[in-house]
XYZ file of C-alpha atoms in Angstrom:
179
model
C 26.502 16.629 23.279
C 28.062 13.914 25.276
C 25.441 11.151 25.550
C 24.595 12.082 21.570
C 28.112 10.239 21.100
C 27.536 7.433 23.171
C 24.336 6.338 21.901
C 26.222 7.113 18.323
C 28.249 4.615 19.609
C 25.769 2.376 20.947
C 23.449 2.074 17.636
C 27.640 2.172 15.035
C 26.310 -1.753 14.000
C 22.279 -0.334 13.241
C 24.145 2.458 11.181
C 26.922 0.899 9.717
C 23.846 -1.892 8.364
C 21.551 1.246 7.603
C 24.617 2.935 5.237
C 25.495 -0.451 3.575
C 22.715 -1.823 2.138
C 22.340 -4.763 4.012
C 19.634 -7.595 2.953
C 16.276 -7.421 4.227
C 13.963 -10.204 4.192
C 10.740 -8.287 4.167
C 8.260 -7.809 1.739
C 5.346 -7.322 3.164
C 4.879 -3.503 3.085
C 1.550 -2.216 2.766
C 1.510 0.847 5.000
C 3.385 2.785 2.233
C -0.072 2.756 1.029
C -1.656 5.093 4.522
C 1.557 7.312 4.359
C 1.478 9.944 1.767
C 4.562 10.744 2.793
C 6.326 8.049 1.366
C 7.114 6.026 -2.021
C 8.721 3.017 -2.277
C 10.676 2.721 -5.213
C 12.364 -0.254 -6.570
C 16.518 0.415 -8.337
C 18.442 -2.328 -9.930
C 21.784 -2.886 -9.147
C 24.152 -2.193 -12.373
C 26.372 -5.443 -13.644
C 29.567 -6.047 -11.280
C 33.230 -4.229 -12.519
C 35.931 -6.087 -11.350
C 37.588 -1.840 -10.521
C 34.563 -0.879 -8.287
C 32.028 -2.567 -5.716
C 28.482 -2.740 -7.036
C 26.287 0.429 -5.237
C 24.290 -1.726 -3.228
C 20.583 -2.693 -4.035
C 17.575 -2.436 -3.657
C 17.262 -4.548 -0.287
C 19.432 -2.434 1.900
C 17.780 -0.725 4.375
C 18.280 2.648 3.083
C 15.031 2.374 0.021
C 12.037 4.137 -1.044
C 11.263 7.773 -1.487
C 10.000 9.708 1.112
C 9.261 13.035 1.252
C 11.312 15.521 3.314
C 9.689 18.657 6.222
C 9.083 20.871 2.677
C 7.550 18.185 0.606
C 10.962 17.597 -1.671
C 11.190 14.109 -2.243
C 14.309 12.240 -1.381
C 15.332 8.772 -2.423
C 17.185 7.730 0.130
C 19.788 5.023 -2.396
C 21.367 8.682 -2.296
C 22.647 7.983 1.276
C 23.799 4.239 0.863
C 27.965 4.729 1.447
C 27.494 7.188 4.336
C 26.634 6.397 8.267
C 23.047 6.806 8.976
C 21.765 7.853 11.685
C 18.190 7.458 11.814
C 16.198 9.240 14.696
C 12.960 9.779 15.308
C 12.141 13.224 16.562
C 9.688 14.747 18.420
C 9.616 18.511 19.018
C 7.308 18.323 22.628
C 9.347 15.994 24.435
C 11.593 16.219 27.247
C 14.339 14.973 24.549
C 13.756 17.810 22.280
C 16.852 19.867 23.382
C 19.310 16.920 21.819
C 18.794 18.438 18.331
C 21.218 20.820 19.200
C 23.488 17.687 19.623
C 22.450 16.107 16.531
C 23.021 19.976 15.203
C 26.583 19.961 16.506
C 27.366 15.894 15.308
C 25.957 16.604 11.741
C 28.371 19.535 10.932
C 31.117 17.912 12.689
C 30.877 14.505 11.113
C 29.130 14.934 7.800
C 32.584 15.818 5.222
C 33.314 12.425 7.199
C 30.729 10.301 5.602
C 27.634 10.880 8.507
C 24.010 11.727 7.647
C 20.792 12.331 10.691
C 18.149 11.680 8.928
C 15.521 13.232 11.451
C 11.337 11.518 11.040
C 9.207 13.701 12.992
C 6.869 11.065 14.829
C 3.512 11.200 16.765
C 4.029 7.664 18.477
C 4.107 9.266 22.016
C 2.201 12.205 21.464
C 4.444 14.936 21.615
C 4.229 16.150 18.131
C 1.364 17.676 17.307
C 2.977 20.068 15.014
C 2.699 20.634 10.995
C 5.521 19.457 8.671
C 5.867 23.694 8.094
C 5.388 24.137 11.634
C 8.503 21.078 12.653
C 10.798 22.768 10.192
C 10.518 26.322 11.935
C 11.147 25.103 15.259
C 14.210 23.348 14.731
C 15.542 25.679 12.373
C 14.807 28.515 14.943
C 15.746 26.652 17.938
C 18.840 24.468 17.359
C 19.816 25.482 13.418
C 18.942 22.196 12.481
C 20.521 21.384 8.906
C 20.611 17.592 8.486
C 18.157 16.440 6.457
C 14.805 16.559 8.065
C 11.619 13.984 6.620
C 7.658 14.550 6.844
C 5.637 13.987 10.008
C 5.193 9.732 9.728
C 4.653 7.115 11.915
C 7.669 4.164 13.378
C 5.727 1.726 15.684
C 3.645 -0.697 15.278
C 1.935 -1.461 11.950
C 1.048 1.736 10.425
C 5.050 2.066 10.701
C 6.354 3.722 7.599
C 8.287 1.152 5.011
C 11.594 2.572 6.572
C 11.163 2.291 10.236
C 9.756 -1.835 9.240
C 12.973 -2.358 7.785
C 14.491 -0.795 10.948
C 12.042 -2.487 14.254
C 12.321 -5.934 12.043
C 16.854 -5.742 12.416
C 17.120 -3.230 15.984
C 13.606 -3.498 17.483
C 11.204 -0.495 17.961
C 12.004 2.838 19.393
C 10.256 3.043 22.700
C 10.680 7.043 23.508
C 11.366 10.379 20.713
C 15.187 10.412 19.384
C 15.252 6.791 19.654
C 18.562 6.431 17.259
């Protein structure tokens, strides 16, 4: 748990950027067509009010619709205003026990605006399970209740659009459980 909390502190800048809808200059995202679990969406921001700031526009990091492990689509814009800890996961990795600490952190801090978003990936050859098997494994072994999305690609030319935006801002994941 201590290492997860330390990583959260170290990644705070990235998490705040992901949660606040910061600008994104990247527009070339052809890999979305190759990733069946991802569908980018475009939203328009309503006119600003003098009483409240306008909600983030589609230019932020948290945009696009991604399918959860059970196939339910989720628009990442629904997490705007929260601190998002985005993690590439793998169930066959030596770091897999981090699910326990991530779940504890999520339970302790979600009421204060933290959301953990898990993205299983086989980029490092440690996630051979199907989405259903990943969901069962995470629930049965670690009680994972934070949002887990469908297996995807998080590095290289095939990285999903979210990870391409994150890579542009903070570099590519070097291994599983990068935050």
